[in-house]
């Protein structure tokens, strides 16, 4: 049997089943969001690097979030854009596995960075007098490096387990890019080990971190309610609400895709969520942080004044 099998050397990304005119329209919409996402995240990253007033732990972690968003979008969107204009829509086996690996690596890392950011806010509001000691630059660097390392190690485990599987057909990936659950469905072998590892990873990078974030913000809310001045409460709420918006969007989307039972009618919804996560999330993150943050707006104003 094995001698008669034809091993897959490339996959076909199905994407959305749309008319040619709709695909052209979707191409320009996606291109616009992708370019704006890169510009917005790049602007925030540049402001954080150049403005000394933003050289704090909070903005240090925010700069990592901006890098992750740009990297995540650049891993998926260019190929997605090419497929909207190209009827062939094929991707070779190795680039497909690499796309899956990077997709998981950046997603895992973002989960962990968001948890670290919630811990930073917890220390800043609940233990303000000890903040500079607890969140020293050494601690910040260790937390950031640990997040990146854990994210890439987890993704590497997924990629290695994926590479051990035989793929002998069909070739059609019913997604916009090489997403791990869609690729696993094409394997010609039992994928239970992969499924167990994915479930364990979801617990480690989704359920666990979300619980930690909720615990942090429960303590933060309790502390804020004890603040006597109205201005102090408003400032504390404003500082944390941006992060909570990002956490809600990110974890909500990921949990729907990876923890809700799969069924055939949900495939198109998953594609829409993947599009949201790849395009709109990287755009929303800088908008949420910049529009709701006086320090970022102040840094942008000072940068524009220097230009003039």
PDB file of C-alpha atoms in Angstrom:
ATOM      1  CA  UNK A   1       0.000   0.000   0.000  1.00  0.00           C
ATOM      2  CA  UNK A   2       2.698   2.493   0.997  1.00  0.00           C
ATOM      3  CA  UNK A   3       4.496   1.956  -2.297  1.00  0.00           C
ATOM      4  CA  UNK A   4       1.368   2.944  -4.230  1.00  0.00           C
ATOM      5  CA  UNK A   5       0.682   6.137  -2.236  1.00  0.00           C
ATOM      6  CA  UNK A   6       1.467   9.545  -3.735  1.00  0.00           C
ATOM      7  CA  UNK A   7       2.850  11.850  -1.074  1.00  0.00           C
ATOM      8  CA  UNK A   8       1.621  15.427  -1.089  1.00  0.00           C
ATOM      9  CA  UNK A   9       4.248  18.025  -2.063  1.00  0.00           C
ATOM     10  CA  UNK A  10       1.917  21.017  -2.082  1.00  0.00           C
ATOM     11  CA  UNK A  11      -1.443  22.067  -0.686  1.00  0.00           C
ATOM     12  CA  UNK A  12      -4.313  24.073  -2.172  1.00  0.00           C
ATOM     13  CA  UNK A  13      -5.679  26.831   0.070  1.00  0.00           C
ATOM     14  CA  UNK A  14      -9.423  27.012  -0.532  1.00  0.00           C
ATOM     15  CA  UNK A  15     -10.090  30.406   1.062  1.00  0.00           C
ATOM     16  CA  UNK A  16     -13.499  32.001   0.479  1.00  0.00           C
ATOM     17  CA  UNK A  17     -15.625  30.741  -2.390  1.00  0.00           C
ATOM     18  CA  UNK A  18     -16.385  34.129  -3.972  1.00  0.00           C
ATOM     19  CA  UNK A  19     -16.875  35.603  -7.414  1.00  0.00           C
ATOM     20  CA  UNK A  20     -13.904  37.194  -9.187  1.00  0.00           C
ATOM     21  CA  UNK A  21     -15.191  40.731  -8.544  1.00  0.00           C
ATOM     22  CA  UNK A  22     -15.731  40.024  -4.836  1.00  0.00           C
ATOM     23  CA  UNK A  23     -12.217  38.583  -4.540  1.00  0.00           C
ATOM     24  CA  UNK A  24     -10.726  41.732  -6.077  1.00  0.00           C
ATOM     25  CA  UNK A  25     -12.743  43.861  -3.654  1.00  0.00           C
ATOM     26  CA  UNK A  26     -11.646  41.689  -0.712  1.00  0.00           C
ATOM     27  CA  UNK A  27      -8.031  41.965  -1.934  1.00  0.00           C
ATOM     28  CA  UNK A  28      -8.086  45.775  -1.739  1.00  0.00           C
ATOM     29  CA  UNK A  29      -9.830  45.767   1.647  1.00  0.00           C
ATOM     30  CA  UNK A  30      -7.289  43.293   3.071  1.00  0.00           C
ATOM     31  CA  UNK A  31      -4.375  45.209   1.546  1.00  0.00           C
ATOM     32  CA  UNK A  32      -5.648  48.448   3.095  1.00  0.00           C
ATOM     33  CA  UNK A  33      -6.021  46.894   6.562  1.00  0.00           C
ATOM     34  CA  UNK A  34      -2.643  45.153   6.301  1.00  0.00           C
ATOM     35  CA  UNK A  35      -0.829  48.356   5.307  1.00  0.00           C
ATOM     36  CA  UNK A  36      -2.601  50.355   8.009  1.00  0.00           C
ATOM     37  CA  UNK A  37      -1.799  47.676  10.621  1.00  0.00           C
ATOM     38  CA  UNK A  38       1.909  47.780   9.735  1.00  0.00           C
ATOM     39  CA  UNK A  39       1.894  51.592   9.780  1.00  0.00           C
ATOM     40  CA  UNK A  40       0.027  51.841  13.100  1.00  0.00           C
ATOM     41  CA  UNK A  41       2.122  49.222  14.910  1.00  0.00           C
ATOM     42  CA  UNK A  42       5.309  50.609  13.379  1.00  0.00           C
ATOM     43  CA  UNK A  43       4.371  54.105  14.582  1.00  0.00           C
ATOM     44  CA  UNK A  44       3.772  52.902  18.144  1.00  0.00           C
ATOM     45  CA  UNK A  45       7.024  50.929  18.086  1.00  0.00           C
ATOM     46  CA  UNK A  46       8.909  53.977  16.805  1.00  0.00           C
ATOM     47  CA  UNK A  47       7.372  56.285  19.423  1.00  0.00           C
ATOM     48  CA  UNK A  48       8.262  53.885  22.234  1.00  0.00           C
ATOM     49  CA  UNK A  49      11.849  53.603  21.017  1.00  0.00           C
ATOM     50  CA  UNK A  50      12.380  57.336  20.451  1.00  0.00           C
ATOM     51  CA  UNK A  51      10.456  58.969  23.321  1.00  0.00           C
ATOM     52  CA  UNK A  52      12.226  58.699  26.719  1.00  0.00           C
ATOM     53  CA  UNK A  53       8.908  59.233  28.532  1.00  0.00           C
ATOM     54  CA  UNK A  54       7.694  55.905  27.147  1.00  0.00           C
ATOM     55  CA  UNK A  55      10.721  53.961  28.401  1.00  0.00           C
ATOM     56  CA  UNK A  56       8.707  52.198  31.096  1.00  0.00           C
ATOM     57  CA  UNK A  57       7.822  48.513  31.632  1.00  0.00           C
ATOM     58  CA  UNK A  58       4.267  49.009  30.326  1.00  0.00           C
ATOM     59  CA  UNK A  59       5.450  50.391  26.985  1.00  0.00           C
ATOM     60  CA  UNK A  60       8.335  47.920  26.840  1.00  0.00           C
ATOM     61  CA  UNK A  61       5.768  45.097  26.741  1.00  0.00           C
ATOM     62  CA  UNK A  62       3.553  47.094  24.390  1.00  0.00           C
ATOM     63  CA  UNK A  63       6.473  47.306  21.948  1.00  0.00           C
ATOM     64  CA  UNK A  64       6.711  43.508  22.003  1.00  0.00           C
ATOM     65  CA  UNK A  65       2.979  43.323  21.282  1.00  0.00           C
ATOM     66  CA  UNK A  66       3.469  45.615  18.277  1.00  0.00           C
ATOM     67  CA  UNK A  67       6.310  43.435  16.935  1.00  0.00           C
ATOM     68  CA  UNK A  68       4.166  40.302  17.364  1.00  0.00           C
ATOM     69  CA  UNK A  69       1.199  41.879  15.564  1.00  0.00           C
ATOM     70  CA  UNK A  70       3.334  42.958  12.604  1.00  0.00           C
ATOM     71  CA  UNK A  71       5.060  39.569  12.423  1.00  0.00           C
ATOM     72  CA  UNK A  72       1.819  37.624  12.730  1.00  0.00           C
ATOM     73  CA  UNK A  73       0.101  39.603   9.978  1.00  0.00           C
ATOM     74  CA  UNK A  74       3.160  39.405   7.692  1.00  0.00           C
ATOM     75  CA  UNK A  75       3.255  35.625   8.107  1.00  0.00           C
ATOM     76  CA  UNK A  76      -0.317  35.112   6.845  1.00  0.00           C
ATOM     77  CA  UNK A  77      -1.593  38.111   4.907  1.00  0.00           C
ATOM     78  CA  UNK A  78       0.839  38.419   1.935  1.00  0.00           C
ATOM     79  CA  UNK A  79       0.134  34.828   0.895  1.00  0.00           C
ATOM     80  CA  UNK A  80      -3.585  35.434   1.459  1.00  0.00           C
ATOM     81  CA  UNK A  81      -3.457  38.509  -0.793  1.00  0.00           C
ATOM     82  CA  UNK A  82      -1.628  36.604  -3.526  1.00  0.00           C
ATOM     83  CA  UNK A  83      -4.238  33.838  -3.417  1.00  0.00           C
ATOM     84  CA  UNK A  84      -7.067  36.343  -3.913  1.00  0.00           C
ATOM     85  CA  UNK A  85      -5.524  37.297  -7.271  1.00  0.00           C
ATOM     86  CA  UNK A  86      -4.192  33.860  -8.199  1.00  0.00           C
ATOM     87  CA  UNK A  87      -6.587  31.067  -9.135  1.00  0.00           C
ATOM     88  CA  UNK A  88      -3.984  28.338  -8.531  1.00  0.00           C
ATOM     89  CA  UNK A  89      -3.679  29.060  -4.773  1.00  0.00           C
ATOM     90  CA  UNK A  90      -1.061  26.422  -4.060  1.00  0.00           C
ATOM     91  CA  UNK A  91       1.555  26.411  -1.322  1.00  0.00           C
ATOM     92  CA  UNK A  92       4.444  23.944  -1.086  1.00  0.00           C
ATOM     93  CA  UNK A  93       4.641  21.521   1.817  1.00  0.00           C
ATOM     94  CA  UNK A  94       7.637  23.088   3.605  1.00  0.00           C
ATOM     95  CA  UNK A  95       6.384  26.720   3.388  1.00  0.00           C
ATOM     96  CA  UNK A  96       3.004  25.492   4.621  1.00  0.00           C
ATOM     97  CA  UNK A  97       4.554  23.843   7.698  1.00  0.00           C
ATOM     98  CA  UNK A  98       6.706  26.943   8.286  1.00  0.00           C
ATOM     99  CA  UNK A  99       3.614  29.175   8.073  1.00  0.00           C
ATOM    100  CA  UNK A 100       1.855  26.937  10.610  1.00  0.00           C
ATOM    101  CA  UNK A 101       4.880  27.056  12.926  1.00  0.00           C
ATOM    102  CA  UNK A 102       5.195  30.860  12.835  1.00  0.00           C
ATOM    103  CA  UNK A 103       1.433  31.321  13.179  1.00  0.00           C
ATOM    104  CA  UNK A 104       1.446  29.257  16.389  1.00  0.00           C
ATOM    105  CA  UNK A 105       4.676  30.791  17.692  1.00  0.00           C
ATOM    106  CA  UNK A 106       3.415  34.372  17.436  1.00  0.00           C
ATOM    107  CA  UNK A 107      -0.049  33.456  18.761  1.00  0.00           C
ATOM    108  CA  UNK A 108       1.394  31.641  21.807  1.00  0.00           C
ATOM    109  CA  UNK A 109       3.817  34.480  22.489  1.00  0.00           C
ATOM    110  CA  UNK A 110       1.066  37.083  22.317  1.00  0.00           C
ATOM    111  CA  UNK A 111      -0.985  35.125  24.878  1.00  0.00           C
ATOM    112  CA  UNK A 112       1.924  35.136  27.305  1.00  0.00           C
ATOM    113  CA  UNK A 113       2.843  38.789  26.670  1.00  0.00           C
ATOM    114  CA  UNK A 114      -0.755  39.811  27.438  1.00  0.00           C
ATOM    115  CA  UNK A 115      -0.533  37.941  30.756  1.00  0.00           C
ATOM    116  CA  UNK A 116       2.730  39.709  31.583  1.00  0.00           C
ATOM    117  CA  UNK A 117       1.101  43.052  30.760  1.00  0.00           C
ATOM    118  CA  UNK A 118      -1.762  42.272  33.148  1.00  0.00           C
ATOM    119  CA  UNK A 119       0.785  41.438  35.867  1.00  0.00           C
ATOM    120  CA  UNK A 120       2.516  44.764  35.190  1.00  0.00           C
ATOM    121  CA  UNK A 121      -0.802  46.615  35.669  1.00  0.00           C
ATOM    122  CA  UNK A 122      -1.502  44.598  38.821  1.00  0.00           C
ATOM    123  CA  UNK A 123       1.815  45.635  40.379  1.00  0.00           C
ATOM    124  CA  UNK A 124       1.427  49.274  39.241  1.00  0.00           C
ATOM    125  CA  UNK A 125      -2.020  49.702  40.803  1.00  0.00           C
ATOM    126  CA  UNK A 126      -1.999  47.285  43.748  1.00  0.00           C
ATOM    127  CA  UNK A 127       1.630  47.813  44.842  1.00  0.00           C
ATOM    128  CA  UNK A 128       2.628  51.263  43.495  1.00  0.00           C
ATOM    129  CA  UNK A 129       5.320  51.931  46.106  1.00  0.00           C
ATOM    130  CA  UNK A 130       7.125  48.686  45.210  1.00  0.00           C
ATOM    131  CA  UNK A 131       6.583  48.961  41.457  1.00  0.00           C
ATOM    132  CA  UNK A 132      10.093  50.037  40.466  1.00  0.00           C
ATOM    133  CA  UNK A 133      11.607  47.253  42.587  1.00  0.00           C
ATOM    134  CA  UNK A 134       9.271  44.452  41.452  1.00  0.00           C
ATOM    135  CA  UNK A 135       9.192  45.480  37.773  1.00  0.00           C
ATOM    136  CA  UNK A 136      12.886  46.212  37.357  1.00  0.00           C
ATOM    137  CA  UNK A 137      14.324  46.172  33.853  1.00  0.00           C
ATOM    138  CA  UNK A 138      15.986  42.841  34.551  1.00  0.00           C
ATOM    139  CA  UNK A 139      12.615  41.309  35.501  1.00  0.00           C
ATOM    140  CA  UNK A 140      10.968  42.830  32.413  1.00  0.00           C
ATOM    141  CA  UNK A 141      13.608  41.383  30.088  1.00  0.00           C
ATOM    142  CA  UNK A 142      13.347  37.955  31.743  1.00  0.00           C
ATOM    143  CA  UNK A 143       9.532  37.973  31.403  1.00  0.00           C
ATOM    144  CA  UNK A 144       9.702  39.023  27.743  1.00  0.00           C
ATOM    145  CA  UNK A 145      12.405  36.472  26.826  1.00  0.00           C
ATOM    146  CA  UNK A 146      10.508  33.726  28.674  1.00  0.00           C
ATOM    147  CA  UNK A 147       7.308  34.563  26.774  1.00  0.00           C
ATOM    148  CA  UNK A 148       9.044  34.432  23.391  1.00  0.00           C
ATOM    149  CA  UNK A 149      10.957  31.263  24.261  1.00  0.00           C
ATOM    150  CA  UNK A 150       7.893  29.384  25.538  1.00  0.00           C
ATOM    151  CA  UNK A 151       5.848  30.493  22.526  1.00  0.00           C
ATOM    152  CA  UNK A 152       8.412  29.254  20.007  1.00  0.00           C
ATOM    153  CA  UNK A 153       9.136  25.998  21.881  1.00  0.00           C
ATOM    154  CA  UNK A 154       5.429  25.144  21.968  1.00  0.00           C
ATOM    155  CA  UNK A 155       5.108  25.935  18.261  1.00  0.00           C
ATOM    156  CA  UNK A 156       8.164  23.787  17.520  1.00  0.00           C
ATOM    157  CA  UNK A 157       6.557  20.838  19.321  1.00  0.00           C
ATOM    158  CA  UNK A 158       3.426  21.243  17.159  1.00  0.00           C
ATOM    159  CA  UNK A 159       5.518  21.497  13.973  1.00  0.00           C
ATOM    160  CA  UNK A 160       7.595  18.391  14.795  1.00  0.00           C
ATOM    161  CA  UNK A 161       4.460  16.351  15.532  1.00  0.00           C
ATOM    162  CA  UNK A 162       2.987  17.599  12.263  1.00  0.00           C
ATOM    163  CA  UNK A 163       6.087  16.593  10.278  1.00  0.00           C
ATOM    164  CA  UNK A 164       5.898  13.001  11.526  1.00  0.00           C
ATOM    165  CA  UNK A 165       2.487  12.552   9.875  1.00  0.00           C
ATOM    166  CA  UNK A 166       2.094  11.205   6.333  1.00  0.00           C
ATOM    167  CA  UNK A 167       0.153  13.353   3.854  1.00  0.00           C
ATOM    168  CA  UNK A 168      -1.025  11.413   0.798  1.00  0.00           C
ATOM    169  CA  UNK A 169      -4.146  13.361  -0.168  1.00  0.00           C
ATOM    170  CA  UNK A 170      -6.478  15.171  -0.335  1.00  0.00           C
ATOM    171  CA  UNK A 171      -4.571  18.409  -0.866  1.00  0.00           C
ATOM    172  CA  UNK A 172      -7.267  21.018  -0.197  1.00  0.00           C
ATOM    173  CA  UNK A 173      -6.839  23.044   3.009  1.00  0.00           C
ATOM    174  CA  UNK A 174     -10.225  24.575   3.805  1.00  0.00           C
ATOM    175  CA  UNK A 175      -8.750  27.767   5.249  1.00  0.00           C
ATOM    176  CA  UNK A 176      -7.187  31.078   4.231  1.00  0.00           C
ATOM    177  CA  UNK A 177      -3.698  29.904   5.244  1.00  0.00           C
ATOM    178  CA  UNK A 178      -1.991  26.799   6.683  1.00  0.00           C
ATOM    179  CA  UNK A 179      -3.759  26.682  10.045  1.00  0.00           C
ATOM    180  CA  UNK A 180      -2.888  23.609  12.108  1.00  0.00           C
ATOM    181  CA  UNK A 181      -6.387  22.159  12.600  1.00  0.00           C
ATOM    182  CA  UNK A 182      -7.167  22.414   8.888  1.00  0.00           C
ATOM    183  CA  UNK A 183      -3.832  20.828   7.905  1.00  0.00           C
ATOM    184  CA  UNK A 184      -4.270  17.977  10.407  1.00  0.00           C
ATOM    185  CA  UNK A 185      -7.513  16.942   8.686  1.00  0.00           C
ATOM    186  CA  UNK A 186      -5.507  16.045   5.571  1.00  0.00           C
ATOM    187  CA  UNK A 187      -3.148  13.601   7.327  1.00  0.00           C
ATOM    188  CA  UNK A 188      -3.306   9.938   6.309  1.00  0.00           C
ATOM    189  CA  UNK A 189      -2.764   8.702   9.885  1.00  0.00           C
ATOM    190  CA  UNK A 190      -4.222   8.950  13.351  1.00  0.00           C
ATOM    191  CA  UNK A 191      -3.708  12.462  14.722  1.00  0.00           C
ATOM    192  CA  UNK A 192      -4.770  11.853  18.329  1.00  0.00           C
ATOM    193  CA  UNK A 193      -1.332  12.782  19.705  1.00  0.00           C
ATOM    194  CA  UNK A 194      -1.478  16.099  17.848  1.00  0.00           C
ATOM    195  CA  UNK A 195      -5.000  16.738  19.146  1.00  0.00           C
ATOM    196  CA  UNK A 196      -3.952  16.029  22.739  1.00  0.00           C
ATOM    197  CA  UNK A 197      -0.956  18.375  22.454  1.00  0.00           C
ATOM    198  CA  UNK A 198      -3.162  21.105  20.955  1.00  0.00           C
ATOM    199  CA  UNK A 199      -5.623  20.719  23.837  1.00  0.00           C
ATOM    200  CA  UNK A 200      -2.774  20.849  26.378  1.00  0.00           C
ATOM    201  CA  UNK A 201      -1.372  23.952  24.668  1.00  0.00           C
ATOM    202  CA  UNK A 202      -4.822  25.602  24.802  1.00  0.00           C
ATOM    203  CA  UNK A 203      -4.924  24.997  28.550  1.00  0.00           C
ATOM    204  CA  UNK A 204      -1.383  26.360  28.945  1.00  0.00           C
ATOM    205  CA  UNK A 205      -1.647  29.472  26.737  1.00  0.00           C
ATOM    206  CA  UNK A 206      -5.384  30.228  26.779  1.00  0.00           C
ATOM    207  CA  UNK A 207      -7.235  28.907  29.835  1.00  0.00           C
ATOM    208  CA  UNK A 208      -4.355  29.329  32.314  1.00  0.00           C
ATOM    209  CA  UNK A 209      -3.359  32.831  31.168  1.00  0.00           C
ATOM    210  CA  UNK A 210      -6.990  33.976  31.021  1.00  0.00           C
ATOM    211  CA  UNK A 211      -7.498  32.822  34.625  1.00  0.00           C
ATOM    212  CA  UNK A 212      -4.369  34.736  35.682  1.00  0.00           C
ATOM    213  CA  UNK A 213      -5.604  37.858  33.878  1.00  0.00           C
ATOM    214  CA  UNK A 214      -9.005  37.601  35.588  1.00  0.00           C
ATOM    215  CA  UNK A 215      -7.369  37.151  38.989  1.00  0.00           C
ATOM    216  CA  UNK A 216      -5.116  40.170  38.339  1.00  0.00           C
ATOM    217  CA  UNK A 217      -7.988  42.381  37.271  1.00  0.00           C
ATOM    218  CA  UNK A 218     -10.207  41.276  40.148  1.00  0.00           C
ATOM    219  CA  UNK A 219      -7.489  42.514  42.512  1.00  0.00           C
ATOM    220  CA  UNK A 220      -7.027  45.664  40.419  1.00  0.00           C
ATOM    221  CA  UNK A 221     -10.771  46.417  40.473  1.00  0.00           C
ATOM    222  CA  UNK A 222     -10.910  45.931  44.236  1.00  0.00           C
ATOM    223  CA  UNK A 223      -7.963  48.297  44.676  1.00  0.00           C
ATOM    224  CA  UNK A 224      -9.440  50.917  42.318  1.00  0.00           C
ATOM    225  CA  UNK A 225     -12.721  50.966  44.226  1.00  0.00           C
ATOM    226  CA  UNK A 226     -10.755  51.837  47.371  1.00  0.00           C
ATOM    227  CA  UNK A 227      -9.206  54.926  45.768  1.00  0.00           C
ATOM    228  CA  UNK A 228     -10.707  58.021  47.390  1.00  0.00           C
ATOM    229  CA  UNK A 229     -10.397  60.569  44.597  1.00  0.00           C
ATOM    230  CA  UNK A 230     -12.621  60.364  41.512  1.00  0.00           C
ATOM    231  CA  UNK A 231      -9.738  61.459  39.267  1.00  0.00           C
ATOM    232  CA  UNK A 232      -7.551  58.634  40.588  1.00  0.00           C
ATOM    233  CA  UNK A 233     -10.236  56.038  39.892  1.00  0.00           C
ATOM    234  CA  UNK A 234     -10.805  57.347  36.366  1.00  0.00           C
ATOM    235  CA  UNK A 235      -7.074  57.330  35.612  1.00  0.00           C
ATOM    236  CA  UNK A 236      -6.672  53.770  36.919  1.00  0.00           C
ATOM    237  CA  UNK A 237      -9.689  52.527  34.945  1.00  0.00           C
ATOM    238  CA  UNK A 238      -8.412  54.233  31.787  1.00  0.00           C
ATOM    239  CA  UNK A 239      -4.993  52.614  32.147  1.00  0.00           C
ATOM    240  CA  UNK A 240      -6.455  49.105  32.447  1.00  0.00           C
ATOM    241  CA  UNK A 241      -9.434  49.295  30.097  1.00  0.00           C
ATOM    242  CA  UNK A 242      -7.219  49.350  26.979  1.00  0.00           C
ATOM    243  CA  UNK A 243      -5.488  46.157  28.001  1.00  0.00           C
ATOM    244  CA  UNK A 244      -8.789  44.485  28.869  1.00  0.00           C
ATOM    245  CA  UNK A 245     -10.175  45.314  25.402  1.00  0.00           C
ATOM    246  CA  UNK A 246      -7.182  43.677  23.719  1.00  0.00           C
ATOM    247  CA  UNK A 247      -7.346  40.638  26.020  1.00  0.00           C
ATOM    248  CA  UNK A 248     -11.061  40.197  25.342  1.00  0.00           C
ATOM    249  CA  UNK A 249     -10.640  40.361  21.561  1.00  0.00           C
ATOM    250  CA  UNK A 250      -7.622  38.069  21.458  1.00  0.00           C
ATOM    251  CA  UNK A 251      -8.650  35.356  23.906  1.00  0.00           C
ATOM    252  CA  UNK A 252     -12.291  35.404  22.773  1.00  0.00           C
ATOM    253  CA  UNK A 253     -11.367  34.774  19.136  1.00  0.00           C
ATOM    254  CA  UNK A 254      -8.791  32.076  19.972  1.00  0.00           C
ATOM    255  CA  UNK A 255     -11.145  30.183  22.291  1.00  0.00           C
ATOM    256  CA  UNK A 256     -13.934  30.099  19.715  1.00  0.00           C
ATOM    257  CA  UNK A 257     -11.562  28.651  17.090  1.00  0.00           C
ATOM    258  CA  UNK A 258      -9.720  26.113  19.247  1.00  0.00           C
ATOM    259  CA  UNK A 259     -12.007  25.202  22.139  1.00  0.00           C
ATOM    260  CA  UNK A 260     -15.521  25.162  20.647  1.00  0.00           C
ATOM    261  CA  UNK A 261     -16.481  21.730  19.179  1.00  0.00           C
ATOM    262  CA  UNK A 262     -15.993  21.572  15.423  1.00  0.00           C
ATOM    263  CA  UNK A 263     -18.786  21.019  12.910  1.00  0.00           C
ATOM    264  CA  UNK A 264     -19.026  21.470   9.168  1.00  0.00           C
ATOM    265  CA  UNK A 265     -21.231  24.583   9.218  1.00  0.00           C
ATOM    266  CA  UNK A 266     -18.655  26.411  11.373  1.00  0.00           C
ATOM    267  CA  UNK A 267     -15.894  26.377   8.723  1.00  0.00           C
ATOM    268  CA  UNK A 268     -16.899  29.675   7.123  1.00  0.00           C
ATOM    269  CA  UNK A 269     -17.179  31.278  10.564  1.00  0.00           C
ATOM    270  CA  UNK A 270     -13.646  30.081  11.373  1.00  0.00           C
ATOM    271  CA  UNK A 271     -12.397  31.669   8.160  1.00  0.00           C
ATOM    272  CA  UNK A 272     -13.977  34.974   9.161  1.00  0.00           C
ATOM    273  CA  UNK A 273     -12.398  34.723  12.633  1.00  0.00           C
ATOM    274  CA  UNK A 274      -9.013  33.934  11.059  1.00  0.00           C
ATOM    275  CA  UNK A 275      -9.392  36.983   8.825  1.00  0.00           C
ATOM    276  CA  UNK A 276     -10.331  39.087  11.853  1.00  0.00           C
ATOM    277  CA  UNK A 277      -7.347  37.803  13.825  1.00  0.00           C
ATOM    278  CA  UNK A 278      -4.864  38.246  10.973  1.00  0.00           C
ATOM    279  CA  UNK A 279      -6.038  41.649   9.749  1.00  0.00           C
ATOM    280  CA  UNK A 280      -8.283  43.502  12.160  1.00  0.00           C
ATOM    281  CA  UNK A 281      -6.685  42.546  15.482  1.00  0.00           C
ATOM    282  CA  UNK A 282      -3.264  44.022  14.526  1.00  0.00           C
ATOM    283  CA  UNK A 283      -5.103  47.216  13.501  1.00  0.00           C
ATOM    284  CA  UNK A 284      -7.311  47.406  16.591  1.00  0.00           C
ATOM    285  CA  UNK A 285      -4.485  46.894  19.106  1.00  0.00           C
ATOM    286  CA  UNK A 286      -2.575  50.112  18.289  1.00  0.00           C
ATOM    287  CA  UNK A 287      -5.818  52.058  17.865  1.00  0.00           C
ATOM    288  CA  UNK A 288      -7.072  50.963  21.292  1.00  0.00           C
ATOM    289  CA  UNK A 289      -3.777  51.788  22.992  1.00  0.00           C
ATOM    290  CA  UNK A 290      -3.144  55.071  21.164  1.00  0.00           C
ATOM    291  CA  UNK A 291      -6.647  56.563  21.130  1.00  0.00           C
ATOM    292  CA  UNK A 292      -7.255  55.745  24.803  1.00  0.00           C
ATOM    293  CA  UNK A 293      -3.780  56.622  26.044  1.00  0.00           C
ATOM    294  CA  UNK A 294      -2.764  60.210  26.704  1.00  0.00           C
ATOM    295  CA  UNK A 295       0.961  59.355  26.946  1.00  0.00           C
ATOM    296  CA  UNK A 296       1.048  57.783  23.467  1.00  0.00           C
ATOM    297  CA  UNK A 297      -0.893  60.720  21.988  1.00  0.00           C
ATOM    298  CA  UNK A 298       1.500  63.101  23.754  1.00  0.00           C
ATOM    299  CA  UNK A 299       4.519  61.244  22.333  1.00  0.00           C
ATOM    300  CA  UNK A 300       3.009  61.410  18.831  1.00  0.00           C
ATOM    301  CA  UNK A 301       2.356  65.163  19.234  1.00  0.00           C
ATOM    302  CA  UNK A 302       5.955  65.771  20.353  1.00  0.00           C
ATOM    303  CA  UNK A 303       7.300  63.704  17.450  1.00  0.00           C
ATOM    304  CA  UNK A 304       5.216  65.679  14.938  1.00  0.00           C
ATOM    305  CA  UNK A 305       6.370  68.981  16.483  1.00  0.00           C
ATOM    306  CA  UNK A 306      10.011  67.953  16.049  1.00  0.00           C
ATOM    307  CA  UNK A 307       9.293  67.208  12.387  1.00  0.00           C
ATOM    308  CA  UNK A 308       7.893  70.706  11.939  1.00  0.00           C
TER     309      UNK A 308
END
